[in-house]
């Protein structure tokens, strides 16, 4: 466990989170004199007599940051790599008569800490298992190295050690291969660990016997080698093998048996094997290939994290995380920024996730002048520039040859531990550590290990971010591995490399060429073409991941039909998990705590999203089946940097910068997960050549045919989500599967919308009709193209054939029809002014002006009346809109206040950037302009007809008048409707604003549900809505806003044509609708005011108010998401106020027992 999370240590040695800054003084290799230390003690039973002729090995899987091991009081070994095993021979120190005492002394800081400046919690302790293993003493298996290629070649090299060199003639090694079969579920489940008695292991495909060893000069070590070629995918050959790939992760079990004199088994070991080949192809451009096919990297970075135990991870946690990633469409994971628990690699082998295995190396804090952004706007053409080299050189440990051995050891031990996993397709030398001789030495050593054994050479590519993309002839990286490039930057890079290649400047050294010479930049150009894979992109901090679809439009082709940039193959989102720690009072302190990482009583969002993602994802019209959820608790009390100790020199922190996952700490998905899953889904649907009858299925997978694995259906909907046709199948393949000119597609037998379908679509009153095409995994699919891939995962889904892809295709889009405001026959009462002041019917306020008083405006009819209070002293803010009917017996308050709004509670992306100047953050520009405290001053008002009033007001920000607003309000007391229109005219240059809309405060304790007609069902914004489908949805009010750990703007839905606050009590329903045909760009509702959200630092501390705050926006700024430390919201999603803008809507109050009135 991590002792900082134990109650007894919290005050003396709190958790520390930093991003770049070292938690200790930079003085390598010296560490602070005050060095917190933990001692872990245990006893084990006396060794059994059967171990008399055994070699006993004690293994500490991980100790952060360094460990000294004592066995029965004697110091037996030490290690300082916090993420790799420490194995110690304790044969001579154990006892067969008395209990054996083990003590492990773990220190918080060590010399290795200067190589471990990763962006995560700095926690200390034993973070993985400690175990003891007995191996034969006289002869034993020391190591096994094997490869299994896409051509069916299995090669194995077994390293055997002996204590008596005369035993070689009596030893032999058997190697057997059989299919892998998971009995009852995934290998980490109880069903797998306890198979039924009827289970019979699959038949062996081959058994090889190796009797001659290549004996090393020391006579104590030898190598047994064997090789066999299998047929691949041969239906007529019982011993043929199938290839491993993300869509079809076929595994086999390799058993290695060491025998003595042919019969006695000394030792045996088993490994999972996947037949696959990883290479970098050069034609038509540099691309990473798997089994000869280009592969998309739909990846995410993953830190090891548990909100209860910190960095202490169980095997089950790793398996659950991998299965979760497979469920959400990921096919790759980067072990940022250290080798992960061994169970993660086993799980990735099983589920088919590609792994970039990264060495435990980061010296980000050594870059003393880092700014968090590239020095050059085109970094790949500026590698000779002194500024660029200076940036790389600032990581001075990379240039200190005294540290070469430490660097090399971290890479070498990682490769030695993990090299047999088929899921690992790349090695990474570390993260943000500059470039120099130490990095070059790491690259050279890893490459030698990969190529050294001709019998079992893996030849995986090596990637490294720290050298940028300017790596000369490939001295330290075979992959262009940048971070946080925009999609436009990726396109520019691919165009640049294409131009260089066409001019003959690219040097092709072949797939297996060794390039050892010094970097040769060739006038600033990288001399070797490389695939472009972003090691980090789309920073998921808080409410983020805007414009995510742009990246995948670039990867797959802007038109959806043509791949223009094949060298760009995707990347790894930063990152998977919010690194929030539970507050002390909620943390479970038992190290082997069972159950999930969250609280037992979910809040409303968690309860809703569990049901939505499991059952409601594909039901767009679910008003009749609204979930009844008894979730009333607050969100879990997650804490981030600085919450455990005040910021000072001894305990620096970077606040909530580690709250940047696409999943909450308890692995509940954020809304961005659904967008990411949709954008990266393995296939898409488009109309064929613009025709509205033939559909083309575009698969972005290289390893299985969708026609063999999936069933395809389509269904016609109107704009209200009403089903117009039954779900109809389609999909026989009508042409061969090919990749031509960068275009990957399968043309399926078209389905036709016949005359009756088109007639029904044309007869709808909706403005849009859509076809939703779906692809479901077949129940009897031969391979495992899409998750869930085991019985345990399948049990989580209500459908045995889950949907793996969907798209909506527009059938008919009508012109918007303005909604007319109905006139009513009423008598307009006189205006009355507080304190008896007179009212002048003009746009100038007479007397003392608008500094005091209010106007009460009444509209009456024979059966009802409506009262609206217009505050003249508070900027013509509407207050207490009240409806009275039945002779005064029924009185309903429609809203408590209504005012224009141009601001939002800043997201983390809004705060990204400098505090002022041209690179200032959006939030700082809003505050500098005064939008956070904008003041409205009434300049005039007058009746406008028999049932309306017009009000003029000025907008003041920062003490200056910046614009004017015209307000028009019309009342219909018979229909209980108020129509409101705001028009803003800027008078000075405004910064890009967050929104143009209104905020209505509704006093309604009985409101518990929000129903809307628009995009959904999950949260979406203008630049993050590809996954949303139009329809009629409803959701518990408390679940509409996403409980981001640091509260901010959240809960919006786009293209909203109607939003209703539904009450289960006697309170009325209140409906908001746009007046002029165009839907609201965004609409949201929550029980917390914007001011309260902005001034609350943790989601669990956000008080629930009696009022409901409804935001209705005609325009809403995008979220951005390329990074969170610079203003990166793209231009199409910014709101530049250069002309009149406004919002117009109607508000309707409906009795709870009445039939809803459609506006």
Coordinates of N, CA and C in Angstrom, one line a residue, residues 12 55 71 96 233 248 354 411 426 484 495 520 605 651 775 800 828 846 886 894 953 989 998 1008 1022 1119:
X12 N 1.9 14.0 8.5 CA 3.3 14.1 8.5 C 3.9 13.9 7.1
X55 N 16.3 -23.5 -5.4 CA 16.8 -22.2 -5.3 C 15.6 -21.3 -5.0
X71 N 16.2 -10.3 5.1 CA 15.7 -11.6 5.3 C 16.3 -12.2 6.5
X96 N 14.3 -23.8 7.7 CA 13.4 -24.9 7.5 C 12.8 -25.3 8.9
X233 N -4.2 -20.0 -41.2 CA -5.6 -19.9 -41.6 C -5.9 -20.9 -42.7
X248 N -9.3 -9.7 -33.8 CA -9.3 -11.2 -33.6 C -8.1 -11.6 -32.8
X354 N -3.2 -3.2 -28.4 CA -1.8 -2.9 -28.7 C -1.2 -2.1 -27.6
X411 N 15.7 0.5 -19.5 CA 15.2 0.0 -20.7 C 15.4 -1.5 -20.9
X426 N 5.4 -1.7 -29.7 CA 6.4 -0.6 -29.7 C 7.0 -0.5 -28.3
X484 N 0.4 16.5 -28.6 CA -0.5 17.7 -28.6 C -0.4 18.5 -29.8
X495 N 2.0 16.4 -45.2 CA 2.2 17.1 -46.5 C 3.7 17.4 -46.7
X520 N 21.6 13.1 -38.7 CA 21.9 13.8 -39.9 C 20.7 14.6 -40.3
X605 N -25.8 11.2 -11.5 CA -25.2 11.0 -12.8 C -24.7 9.6 -13.0
X651 N 6.1 21.2 0.0 CA 5.0 20.4 -0.6 C 4.4 21.2 -1.8
X775 N -24.5 -1.6 -36.7 CA -23.8 -2.9 -36.9 C -23.7 -3.5 -35.5
X800 N -27.3 -9.6 -26.0 CA -26.2 -10.6 -26.3 C -25.5 -10.2 -27.6
X828 N -54.7 45.7 -21.8 CA -53.4 46.0 -21.2 C -53.6 47.0 -20.0
X846 N -37.8 58.8 -17.4 CA -37.9 60.2 -16.9 C -37.5 60.2 -15.4
X886 N -58.6 31.0 -12.5 CA -59.6 30.5 -11.6 C -60.0 31.4 -10.5
X894 N -43.9 31.3 -13.0 CA -43.2 30.6 -14.2 C -41.7 30.7 -14.0
X953 N -31.8 48.6 -22.9 CA -30.9 48.6 -21.8 C -29.5 48.7 -22.4
X989 N -15.3 46.5 -29.5 CA -14.8 45.1 -29.8 C -14.9 44.2 -28.6
X998 N -29.8 33.3 -22.5 CA -30.4 33.8 -21.3 C -30.3 32.8 -20.2
X1008 N -38.1 17.3 -11.0 CA -37.1 16.2 -10.8 C -36.6 15.6 -12.1
X1022 N -21.1 22.2 -29.1 CA -21.0 22.4 -30.6 C -19.8 21.7 -31.2
X1119 N -15.7 23.7 -26.7 CA -14.9 23.4 -25.6 C -13.4 23.4 -25.8

